[in-house]
Coordinates of C-alpha atoms and ligand atoms in Angstrom, one line a residue:
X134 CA -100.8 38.3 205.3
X135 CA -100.2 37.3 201.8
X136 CA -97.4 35.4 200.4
X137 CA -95.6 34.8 197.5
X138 CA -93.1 32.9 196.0
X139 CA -90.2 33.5 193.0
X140 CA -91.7 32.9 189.7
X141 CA -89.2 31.2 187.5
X142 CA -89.5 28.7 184.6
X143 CA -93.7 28.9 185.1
X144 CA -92.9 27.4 188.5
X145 CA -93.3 29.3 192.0
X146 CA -90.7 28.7 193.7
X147 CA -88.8 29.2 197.1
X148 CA -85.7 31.2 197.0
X149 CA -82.8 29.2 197.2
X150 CA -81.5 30.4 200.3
X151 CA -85.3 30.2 201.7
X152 CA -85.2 33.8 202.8
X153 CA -87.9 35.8 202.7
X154 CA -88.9 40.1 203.2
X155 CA -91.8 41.9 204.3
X156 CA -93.2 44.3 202.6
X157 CA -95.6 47.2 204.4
X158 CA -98.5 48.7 203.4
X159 CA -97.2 52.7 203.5
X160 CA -100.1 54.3 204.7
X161 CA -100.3 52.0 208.1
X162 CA -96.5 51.0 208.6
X163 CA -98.2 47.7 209.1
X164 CA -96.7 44.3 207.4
X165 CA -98.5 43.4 203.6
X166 CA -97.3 40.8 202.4
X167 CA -94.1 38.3 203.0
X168 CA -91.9 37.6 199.7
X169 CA -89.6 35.4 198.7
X170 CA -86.5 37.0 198.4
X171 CA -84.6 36.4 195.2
X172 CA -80.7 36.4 195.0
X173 CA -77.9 35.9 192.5
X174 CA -78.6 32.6 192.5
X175 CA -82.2 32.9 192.0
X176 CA -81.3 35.1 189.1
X177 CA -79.1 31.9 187.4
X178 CA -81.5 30.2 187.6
X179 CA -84.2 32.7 186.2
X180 CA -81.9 33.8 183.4
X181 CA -81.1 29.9 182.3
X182 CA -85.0 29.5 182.3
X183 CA -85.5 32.6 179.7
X184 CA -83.0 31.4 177.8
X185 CA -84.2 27.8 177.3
X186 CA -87.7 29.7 176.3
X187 CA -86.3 31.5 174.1
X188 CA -84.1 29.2 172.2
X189 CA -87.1 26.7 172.9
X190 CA -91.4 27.6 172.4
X191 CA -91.0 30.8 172.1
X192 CA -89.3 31.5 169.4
X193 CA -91.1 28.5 167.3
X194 CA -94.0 30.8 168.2
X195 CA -95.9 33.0 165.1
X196 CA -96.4 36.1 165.8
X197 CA -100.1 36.2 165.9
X198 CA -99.9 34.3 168.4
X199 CA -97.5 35.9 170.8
X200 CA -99.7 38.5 169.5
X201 CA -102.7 36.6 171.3
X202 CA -101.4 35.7 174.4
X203 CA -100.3 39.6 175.3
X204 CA -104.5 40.4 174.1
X205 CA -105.9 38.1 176.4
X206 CA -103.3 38.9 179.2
X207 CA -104.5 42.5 179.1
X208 CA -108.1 41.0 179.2
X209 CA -107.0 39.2 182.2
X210 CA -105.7 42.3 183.8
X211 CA -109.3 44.0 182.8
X212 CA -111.2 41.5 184.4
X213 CA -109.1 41.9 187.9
X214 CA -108.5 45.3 187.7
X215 CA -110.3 46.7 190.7
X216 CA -108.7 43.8 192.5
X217 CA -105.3 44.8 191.5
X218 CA -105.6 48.4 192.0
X219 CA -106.6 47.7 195.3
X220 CA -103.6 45.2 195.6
X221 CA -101.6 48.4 193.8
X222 CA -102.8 50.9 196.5
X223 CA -102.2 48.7 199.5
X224 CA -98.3 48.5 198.3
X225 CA -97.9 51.6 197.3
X226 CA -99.9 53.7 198.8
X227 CA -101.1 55.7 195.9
X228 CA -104.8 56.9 196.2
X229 CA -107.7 54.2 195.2
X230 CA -108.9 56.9 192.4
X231 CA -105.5 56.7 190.8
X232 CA -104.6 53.1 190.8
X233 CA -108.1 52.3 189.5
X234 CA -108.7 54.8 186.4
X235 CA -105.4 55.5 185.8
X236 CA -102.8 52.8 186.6
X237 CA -104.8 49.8 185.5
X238 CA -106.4 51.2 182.6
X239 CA -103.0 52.3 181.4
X240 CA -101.7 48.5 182.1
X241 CA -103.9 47.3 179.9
X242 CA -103.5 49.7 177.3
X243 CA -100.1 49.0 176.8
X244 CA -100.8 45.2 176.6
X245 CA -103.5 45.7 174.4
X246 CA -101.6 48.6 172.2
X247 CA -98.2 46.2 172.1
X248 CA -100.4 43.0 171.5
X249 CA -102.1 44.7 168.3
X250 CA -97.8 45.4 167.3
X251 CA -96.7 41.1 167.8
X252 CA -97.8 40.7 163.6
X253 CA -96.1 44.2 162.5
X254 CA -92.4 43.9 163.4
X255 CA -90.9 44.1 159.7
X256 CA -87.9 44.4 158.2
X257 CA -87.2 46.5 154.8
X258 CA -85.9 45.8 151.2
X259 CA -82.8 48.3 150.4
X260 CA -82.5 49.6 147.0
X261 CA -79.0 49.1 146.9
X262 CA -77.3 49.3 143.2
X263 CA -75.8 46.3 140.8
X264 CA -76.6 42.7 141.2
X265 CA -77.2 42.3 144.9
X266 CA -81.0 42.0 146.5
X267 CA -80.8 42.9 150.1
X268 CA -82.8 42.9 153.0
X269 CA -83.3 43.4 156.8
X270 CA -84.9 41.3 159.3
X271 CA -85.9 42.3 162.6
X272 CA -85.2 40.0 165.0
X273 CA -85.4 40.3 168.9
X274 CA -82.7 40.8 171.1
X275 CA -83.0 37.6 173.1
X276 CA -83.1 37.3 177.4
X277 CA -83.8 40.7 178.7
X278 CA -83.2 41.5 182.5
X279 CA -85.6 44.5 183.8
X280 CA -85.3 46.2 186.6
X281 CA -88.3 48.8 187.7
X282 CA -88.9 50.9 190.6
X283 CA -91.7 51.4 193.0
X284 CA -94.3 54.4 192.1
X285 CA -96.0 52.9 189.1
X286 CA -95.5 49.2 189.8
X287 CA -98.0 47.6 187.5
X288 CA -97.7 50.1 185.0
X289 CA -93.6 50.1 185.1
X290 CA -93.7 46.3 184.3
X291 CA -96.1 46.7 181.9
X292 CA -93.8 49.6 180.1
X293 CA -91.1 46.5 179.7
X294 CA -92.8 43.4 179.2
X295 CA -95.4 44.7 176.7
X296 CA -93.2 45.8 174.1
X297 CA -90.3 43.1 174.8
X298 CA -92.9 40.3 174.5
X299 CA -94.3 41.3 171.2
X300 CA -91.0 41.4 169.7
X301 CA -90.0 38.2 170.9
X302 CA -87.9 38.3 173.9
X303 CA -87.8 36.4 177.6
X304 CA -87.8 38.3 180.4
X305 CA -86.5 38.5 184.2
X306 CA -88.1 41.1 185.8
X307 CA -87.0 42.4 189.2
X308 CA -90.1 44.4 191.1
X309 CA -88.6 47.2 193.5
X310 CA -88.5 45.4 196.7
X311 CA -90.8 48.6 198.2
X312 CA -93.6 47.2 195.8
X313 CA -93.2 43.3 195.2
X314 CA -96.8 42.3 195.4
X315 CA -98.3 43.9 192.2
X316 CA -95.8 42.0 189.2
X317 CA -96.6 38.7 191.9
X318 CA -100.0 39.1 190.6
X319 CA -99.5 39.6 187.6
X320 CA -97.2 36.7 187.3
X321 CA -100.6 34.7 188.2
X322 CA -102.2 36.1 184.9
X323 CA -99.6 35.9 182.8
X324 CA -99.7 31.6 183.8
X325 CA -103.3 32.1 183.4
X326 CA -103.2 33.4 180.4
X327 CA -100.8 30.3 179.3
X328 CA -97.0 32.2 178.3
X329 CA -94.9 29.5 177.6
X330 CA -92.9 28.5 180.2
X331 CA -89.9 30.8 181.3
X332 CA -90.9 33.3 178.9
X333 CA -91.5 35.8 181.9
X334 CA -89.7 35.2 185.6
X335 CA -90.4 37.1 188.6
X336 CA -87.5 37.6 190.5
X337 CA -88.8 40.2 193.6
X338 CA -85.2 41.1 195.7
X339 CA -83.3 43.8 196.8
X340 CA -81.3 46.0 194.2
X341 CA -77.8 45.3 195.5
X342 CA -78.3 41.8 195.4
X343 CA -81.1 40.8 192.9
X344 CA -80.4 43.7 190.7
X345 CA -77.3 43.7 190.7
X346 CA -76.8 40.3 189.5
X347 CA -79.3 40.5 186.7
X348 CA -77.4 43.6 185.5
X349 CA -74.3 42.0 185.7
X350 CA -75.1 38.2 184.3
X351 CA -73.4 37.2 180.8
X352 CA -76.6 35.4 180.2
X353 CA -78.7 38.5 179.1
X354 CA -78.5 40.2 176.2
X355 CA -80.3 43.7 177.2
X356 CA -80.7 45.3 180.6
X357 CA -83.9 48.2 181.0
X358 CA -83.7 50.0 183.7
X359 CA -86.2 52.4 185.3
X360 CA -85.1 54.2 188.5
X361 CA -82.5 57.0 189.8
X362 CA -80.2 58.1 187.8
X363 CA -77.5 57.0 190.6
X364 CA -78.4 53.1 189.8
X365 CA -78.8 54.3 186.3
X366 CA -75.0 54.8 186.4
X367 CA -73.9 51.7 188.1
X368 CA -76.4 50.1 185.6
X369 CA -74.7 51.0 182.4
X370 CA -71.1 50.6 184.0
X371 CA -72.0 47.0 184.6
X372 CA -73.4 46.6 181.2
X373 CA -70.1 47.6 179.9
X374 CA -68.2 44.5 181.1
X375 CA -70.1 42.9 178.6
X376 CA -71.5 45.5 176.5
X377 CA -75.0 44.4 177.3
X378 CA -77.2 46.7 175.7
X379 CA -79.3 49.1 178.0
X380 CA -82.3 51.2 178.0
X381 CA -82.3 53.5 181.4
X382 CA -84.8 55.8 182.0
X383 CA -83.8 57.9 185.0
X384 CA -84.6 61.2 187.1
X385 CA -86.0 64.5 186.5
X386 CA -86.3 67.9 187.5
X387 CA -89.1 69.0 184.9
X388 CA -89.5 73.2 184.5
X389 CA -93.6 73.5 184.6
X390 CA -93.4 77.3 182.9
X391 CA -96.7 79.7 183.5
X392 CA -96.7 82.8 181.3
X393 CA -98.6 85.8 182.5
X394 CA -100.8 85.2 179.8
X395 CA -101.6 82.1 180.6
X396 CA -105.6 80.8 181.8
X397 CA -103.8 81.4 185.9
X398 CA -107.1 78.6 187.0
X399 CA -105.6 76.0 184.1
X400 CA -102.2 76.8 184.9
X401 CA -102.7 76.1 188.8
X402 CA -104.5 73.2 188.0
X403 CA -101.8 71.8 185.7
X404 CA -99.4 73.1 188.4
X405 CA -100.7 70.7 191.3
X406 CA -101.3 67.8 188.7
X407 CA -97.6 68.2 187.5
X408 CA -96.2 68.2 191.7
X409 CA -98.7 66.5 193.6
X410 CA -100.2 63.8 192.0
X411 CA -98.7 60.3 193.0
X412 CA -97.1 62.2 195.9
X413 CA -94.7 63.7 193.5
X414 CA -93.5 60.4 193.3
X415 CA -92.8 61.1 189.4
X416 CA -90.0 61.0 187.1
X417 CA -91.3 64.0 185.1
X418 CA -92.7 65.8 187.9
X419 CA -93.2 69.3 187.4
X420 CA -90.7 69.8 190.3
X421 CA -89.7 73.3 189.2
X422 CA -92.7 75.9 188.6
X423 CA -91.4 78.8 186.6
X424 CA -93.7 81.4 187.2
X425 CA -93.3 84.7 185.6
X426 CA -93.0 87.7 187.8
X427 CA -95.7 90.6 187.1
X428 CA -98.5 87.4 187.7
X429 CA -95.8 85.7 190.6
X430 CA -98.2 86.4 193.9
X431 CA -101.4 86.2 192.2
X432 CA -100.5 82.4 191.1
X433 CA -98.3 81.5 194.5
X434 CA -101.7 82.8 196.7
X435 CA -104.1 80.6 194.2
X436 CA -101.7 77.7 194.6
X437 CA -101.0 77.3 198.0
X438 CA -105.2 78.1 199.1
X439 CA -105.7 74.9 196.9
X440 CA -102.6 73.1 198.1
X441 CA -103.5 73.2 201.3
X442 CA -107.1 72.0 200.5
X443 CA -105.4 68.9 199.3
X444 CA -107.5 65.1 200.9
X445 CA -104.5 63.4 202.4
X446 CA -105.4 60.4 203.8
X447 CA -106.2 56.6 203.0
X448 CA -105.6 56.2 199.9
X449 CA -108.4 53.6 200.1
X450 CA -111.1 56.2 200.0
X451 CA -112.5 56.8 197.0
X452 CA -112.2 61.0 197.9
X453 CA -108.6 60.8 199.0
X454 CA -106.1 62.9 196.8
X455 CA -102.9 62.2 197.9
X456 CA -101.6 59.1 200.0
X457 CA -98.4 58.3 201.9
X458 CA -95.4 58.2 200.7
X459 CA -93.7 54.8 199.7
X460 CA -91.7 54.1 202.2
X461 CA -90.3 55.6 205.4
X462 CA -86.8 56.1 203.5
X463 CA -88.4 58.1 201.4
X464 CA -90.0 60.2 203.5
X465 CA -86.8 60.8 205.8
X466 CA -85.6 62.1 202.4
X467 CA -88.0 64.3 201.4
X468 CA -88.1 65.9 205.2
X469 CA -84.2 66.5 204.5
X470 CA -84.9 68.7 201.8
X471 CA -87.7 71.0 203.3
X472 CA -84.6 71.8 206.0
X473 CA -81.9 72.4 202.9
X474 CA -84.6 74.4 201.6
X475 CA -85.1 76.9 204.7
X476 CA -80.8 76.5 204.8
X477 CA -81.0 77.8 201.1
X478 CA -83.1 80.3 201.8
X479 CA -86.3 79.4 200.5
X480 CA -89.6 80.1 202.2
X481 CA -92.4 77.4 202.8
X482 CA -95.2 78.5 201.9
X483 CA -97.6 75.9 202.2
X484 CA -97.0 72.6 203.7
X485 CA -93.5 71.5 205.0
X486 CA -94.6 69.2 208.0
X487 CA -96.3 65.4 208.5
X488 CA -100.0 65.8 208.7
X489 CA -101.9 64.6 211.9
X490 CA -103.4 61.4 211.2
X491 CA -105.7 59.2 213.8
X492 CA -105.5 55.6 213.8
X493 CA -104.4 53.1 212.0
X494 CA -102.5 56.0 209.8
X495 CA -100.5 57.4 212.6
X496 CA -97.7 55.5 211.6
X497 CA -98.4 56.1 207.8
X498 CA -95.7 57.8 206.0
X499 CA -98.0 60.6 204.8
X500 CA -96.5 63.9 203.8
X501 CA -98.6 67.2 203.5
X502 CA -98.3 69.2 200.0
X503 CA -95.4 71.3 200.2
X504 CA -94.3 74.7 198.4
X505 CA -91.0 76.6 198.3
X506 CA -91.0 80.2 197.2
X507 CA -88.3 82.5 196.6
X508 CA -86.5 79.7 195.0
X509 CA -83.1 80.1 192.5
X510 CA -82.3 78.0 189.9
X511 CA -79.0 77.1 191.4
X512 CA -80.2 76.1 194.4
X513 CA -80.0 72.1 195.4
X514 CA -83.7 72.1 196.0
X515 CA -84.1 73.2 192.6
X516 CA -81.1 70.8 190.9
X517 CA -81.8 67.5 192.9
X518 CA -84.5 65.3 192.4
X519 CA -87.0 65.1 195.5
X520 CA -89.1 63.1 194.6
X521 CA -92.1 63.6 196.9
X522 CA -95.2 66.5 196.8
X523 CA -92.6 69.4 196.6
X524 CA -92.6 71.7 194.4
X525 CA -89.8 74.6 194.2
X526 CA -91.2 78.5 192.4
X527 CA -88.3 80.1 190.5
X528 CA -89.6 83.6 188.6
X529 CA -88.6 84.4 185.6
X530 CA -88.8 88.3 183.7
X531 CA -88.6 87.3 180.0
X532 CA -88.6 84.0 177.2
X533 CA -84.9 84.0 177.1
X534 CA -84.6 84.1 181.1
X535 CA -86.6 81.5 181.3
X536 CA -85.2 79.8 178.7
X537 CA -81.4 79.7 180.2
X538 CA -82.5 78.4 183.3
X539 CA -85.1 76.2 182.7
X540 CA -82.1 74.6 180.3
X541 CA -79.8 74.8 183.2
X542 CA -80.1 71.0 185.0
X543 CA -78.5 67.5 184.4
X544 CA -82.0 66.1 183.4
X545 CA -84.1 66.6 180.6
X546 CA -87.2 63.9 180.6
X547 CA -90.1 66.3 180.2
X548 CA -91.4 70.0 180.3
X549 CA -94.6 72.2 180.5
X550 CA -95.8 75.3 179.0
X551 CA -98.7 77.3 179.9
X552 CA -99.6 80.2 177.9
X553 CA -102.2 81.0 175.4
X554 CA -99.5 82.4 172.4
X555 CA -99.1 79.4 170.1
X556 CA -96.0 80.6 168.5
X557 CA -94.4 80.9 172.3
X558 CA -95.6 77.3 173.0
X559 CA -94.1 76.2 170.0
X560 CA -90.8 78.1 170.2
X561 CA -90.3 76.7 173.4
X562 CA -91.1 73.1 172.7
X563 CA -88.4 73.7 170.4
X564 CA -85.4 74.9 172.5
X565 CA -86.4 73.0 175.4
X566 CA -84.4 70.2 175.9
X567 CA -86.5 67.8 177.3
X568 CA -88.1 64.2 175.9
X569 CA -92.0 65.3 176.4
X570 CA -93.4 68.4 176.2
X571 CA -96.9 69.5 177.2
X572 CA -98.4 72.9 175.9
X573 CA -101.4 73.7 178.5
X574 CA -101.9 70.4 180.6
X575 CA -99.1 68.1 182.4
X576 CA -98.9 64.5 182.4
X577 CA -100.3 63.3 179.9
X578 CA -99.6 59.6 178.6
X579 CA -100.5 57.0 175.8
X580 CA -99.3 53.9 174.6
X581 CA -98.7 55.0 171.1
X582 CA -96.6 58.3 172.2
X583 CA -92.6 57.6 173.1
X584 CA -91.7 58.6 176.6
X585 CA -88.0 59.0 177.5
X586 CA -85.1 61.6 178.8
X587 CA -82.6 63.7 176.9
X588 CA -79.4 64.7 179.0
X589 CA -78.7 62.4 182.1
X590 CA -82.8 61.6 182.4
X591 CA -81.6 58.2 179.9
X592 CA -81.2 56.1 177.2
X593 CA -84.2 55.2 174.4
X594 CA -87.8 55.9 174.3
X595 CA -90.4 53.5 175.8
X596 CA -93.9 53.6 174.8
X597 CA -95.3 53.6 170.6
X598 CA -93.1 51.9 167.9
X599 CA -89.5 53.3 169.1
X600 CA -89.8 51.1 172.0
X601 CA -89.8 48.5 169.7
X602 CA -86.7 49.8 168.8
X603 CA -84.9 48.9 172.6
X604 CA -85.9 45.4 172.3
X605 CA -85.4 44.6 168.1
X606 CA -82.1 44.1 166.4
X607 CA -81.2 44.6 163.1
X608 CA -79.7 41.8 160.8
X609 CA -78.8 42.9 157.0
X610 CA -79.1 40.4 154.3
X611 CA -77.3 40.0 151.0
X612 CA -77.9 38.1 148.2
X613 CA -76.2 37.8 144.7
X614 CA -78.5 37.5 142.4
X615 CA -76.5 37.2 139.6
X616 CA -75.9 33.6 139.5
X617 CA -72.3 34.9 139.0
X618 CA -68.7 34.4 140.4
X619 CA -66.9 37.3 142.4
X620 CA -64.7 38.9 139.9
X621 CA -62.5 40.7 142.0
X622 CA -59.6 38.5 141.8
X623 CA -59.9 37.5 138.3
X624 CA -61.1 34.1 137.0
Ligands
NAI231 P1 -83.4 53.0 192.9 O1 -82.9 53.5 191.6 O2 -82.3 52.5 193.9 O3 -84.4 51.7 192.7 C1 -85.0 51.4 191.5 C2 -84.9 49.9 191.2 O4 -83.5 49.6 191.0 C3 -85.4 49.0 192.3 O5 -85.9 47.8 191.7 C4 -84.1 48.6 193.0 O6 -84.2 47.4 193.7 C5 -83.1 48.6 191.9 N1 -81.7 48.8 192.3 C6 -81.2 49.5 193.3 N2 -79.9 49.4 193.3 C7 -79.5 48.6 192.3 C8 -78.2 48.1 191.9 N3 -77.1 48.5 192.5 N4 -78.2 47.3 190.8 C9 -79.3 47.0 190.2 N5 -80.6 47.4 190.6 C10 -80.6 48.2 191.6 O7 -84.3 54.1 193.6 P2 -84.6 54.2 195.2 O8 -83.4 54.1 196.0 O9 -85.8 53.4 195.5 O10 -85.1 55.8 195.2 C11 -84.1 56.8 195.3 C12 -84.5 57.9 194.4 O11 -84.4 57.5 193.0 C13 -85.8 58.5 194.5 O12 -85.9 59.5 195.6 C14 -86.0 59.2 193.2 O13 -85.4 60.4 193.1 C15 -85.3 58.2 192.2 N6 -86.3 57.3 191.6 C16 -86.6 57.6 190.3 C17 -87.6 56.8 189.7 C18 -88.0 57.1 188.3 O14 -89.1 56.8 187.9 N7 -87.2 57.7 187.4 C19 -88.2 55.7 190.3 C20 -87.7 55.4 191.7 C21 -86.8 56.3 192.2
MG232 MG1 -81.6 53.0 195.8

């Protein structure tokens, strides 16, 4: 069994209080890995460390070459990327195929894309009238704390660091303690690849402890936070105390919309890519399928044949589709909802159950691909986010149906469209009020294109130049060019 130590000030490092977690591999309920287990005063010491970096090296540092360092991390992260993606699937359970041509390559696409931005943070001249010349500088916002959850480990941590790093800041990151060993790893690189000194720190903990105290210390300046929209809450309450700035980037309960006149073999491909891929372990899941009505059996029969032809299994092998969920507390969850569901008065229609595994997966905590017909919008399995391979069908008659109820939740991150009338697509990529839309195909990502919620799905836009905008500040400068005094008050 691996294990790993805090990662503060370039240094790895014991905890404090010398305790320690286990992590387990999800698909055999089996110990991973043993972690050191960060606490507030772990974090102290973690925050003091980015803030000597930043004050110190870092910000003495040109831009090409913070530029530099970020290029030949994601080289770094190129080079080991089957190892890590193996290291990704062991923590999280996510299928080999995934981690390895999605995750990783997506890691170092975001290094590489946010490396190329390090030399073209600028500020701008303003026209302004008179005698005055002034101009903005963009400067960063100093120590940021980041918190990130468990289903896209590497790639979460890349989301923050990437774009924090090229603009200048220090970091302490805190892994979700589910999926530690991943941002361990790379903590290895980013040494390798020869950061400064407490310019990143690792801190893997719990949320209520760890977390907690990085949300709360007066030593950071910004706080980004990906995870429920609960914590979310507590996050930017915390924040308040003292107005720390935030970034949150929360739940969702994305409509996935089929039109009868939609390609029906596109539109149930797009609807199993949008529910079941990462175990539905997504924040823009396509959790609610809008299917509409004259086209409603044709689609649910398609759909559940293919669901329930679904590989669930190791996530190891290379032909597995979908793996186990994270963690036992998730599954307990997600099992909750399949009875509210039959309580509702939904019918399961496919899946609904744990699938029997031999061996060393007995004790996985593998769920099978689940779907809920007869579903209505008000329902909780159709309002709460479940988080797992469960999707809920709600039928709609007509555009302005749909559109009322597909409006009709808390969230707002992201939304799908599949029909073949381009004025439709457009129309509804314009009422809908979501952060990401996608016209015929579902989760689609790149590190040029923002990502982010409207509604209670969170605050700012990751990904492309706005996330540049989460981790810059803007100063204003003025000068009088006139050589002259201030008249105001007379000579
Ligand atoms: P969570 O929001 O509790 O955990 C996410 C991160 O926040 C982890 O690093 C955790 O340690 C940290 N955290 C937890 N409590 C904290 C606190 N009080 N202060 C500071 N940090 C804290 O999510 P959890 O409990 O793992 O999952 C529950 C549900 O949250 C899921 O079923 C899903 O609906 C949602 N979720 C959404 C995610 C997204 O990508 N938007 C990711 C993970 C969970
Ligand atoms: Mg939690």
């Amino acid at each position: 069994m691996n294990k790993y130590q805090l990662f503060i000030d370039g240094q790895w490092v014991d905890s404090e209080s010398g305790k320690t977690f286990t992590t387990p591999n999800p698909a055999t309920g089996q110990p991973l890995a043993e972690v050191a287990e960060a606490d507030k005063a772990d974090v102290d010491k973690a925050v003091a460390a980015a803030r000597r970096a930043y004050e110190g090296k870092w910000s003495k540092m040109s831009a090409r070459d913070r530029g530099r360092l970020l290029y030949k991390l994601s080289q770094l992260i190129e080079q080991n990327a089957s190892q890590l993606a193996e290291i990704e699937t062991a923590d999280n359970g996510k299928p080999i195929k995934e981690s390895l041509y999605v995750d990783l390559p997506q890691v170092v696409e975001n290094f590489e894309y946010f490396a190329g931005w390090s030399t073209k943070i600028e500020g701008e001249t303003i026209p302004v009238p008179g005698r005055m010349f002034n101009y903005t500088l963009r400067e960063p916002i100093g120590v940021c704390g980041q918190i990130i959850p468990w289903n896209f480990p590497l790639l979460m941590a890349a989301w923050k660091l990437a774009p924090a790093l090229a603009a200048g800041n220090t970091i302490v990151l805190k892994p979700a303690e589910q999926t530690p060993v991943g941002a361990m790893e790379l903590a290895k690189l980013i040494q390798e690849a020869g950061f400064p000194e407490g310019v990143v720190n690792i801190v893997p903990g719990y949320g209520e402890t760890a977390g907690a105290a990085l949300a709360a210390h007066p030593g950071i300046d910004k706080i980004a936070f990906t995870g429920s929209t609960e914590v979310g809450k507590l996050i930017a309450k915390t924040a308040a105390n003292n107005l720390t700035k935030v970034s949150l980037e929360l739940g969702g309960k994305a409509p996935n919309i089929v039109f009868a006149d939609s390609d029906l073999d596109q539109a149930v491909a797009g609807a199993m890519m949008g529910i079941f891929y990462n175990q539905g372990q997504v924040c823009c899941a396509g959790s609610r399928l809008f299917v509409e009505e004259s086209v409603k059996d044709q689609f649910l029969g398609q759909l559940s044949e293919r669901a329930g032809r679904i590989a669930v299994g190791d996530p190891m092998n290379k032909a597995t589709q979908m793996g186990p969920q994270v963690s036992a507390e998730q599954l307990d969850r997600i099992k909750g909802y399949v009875d509210i569901a039959r309580e509702e008065g939904a019918t399961v229609v496919a899946g609904g159950a744990t699938p029997h595994l031999d061996g060393p997966f007995e004790k996985g905590y593998f769920f099978t691909p689940t779907i809920f017909a007869d579903v209505k919008n008000d329902m909780r399995v159709a309002q709460e986010e479940i988080f797992g391979p469960v999707v809920s069908v709600i039928t709609f008659k007509d555009e302005d149906d749909l559109l009322r109820q597909a409006n009709d939740t808390i969230y707002g991150l992201s939304a799908g469209i599949w029909t073949r009338d381009i004025t439709r697509a457009h129309r509804f990529a314009k009422e809908i009020k979501a952060g990401v839309v996608w016209i015929n195909t579902f989760n689609v990502f790149n590190a040029a294109s923002p990502f982010g919620g409207y509604k209670q799905s969170g605050y700012g836009r990751e990904m492309g130049r706005h996330a540049l905008e989460l981790y810059t500040q803007v100063k204003s400068v003025w000068v009088d060019l006139s050589g002259r005094p201030i008249g105001w008050f007379g000579k």
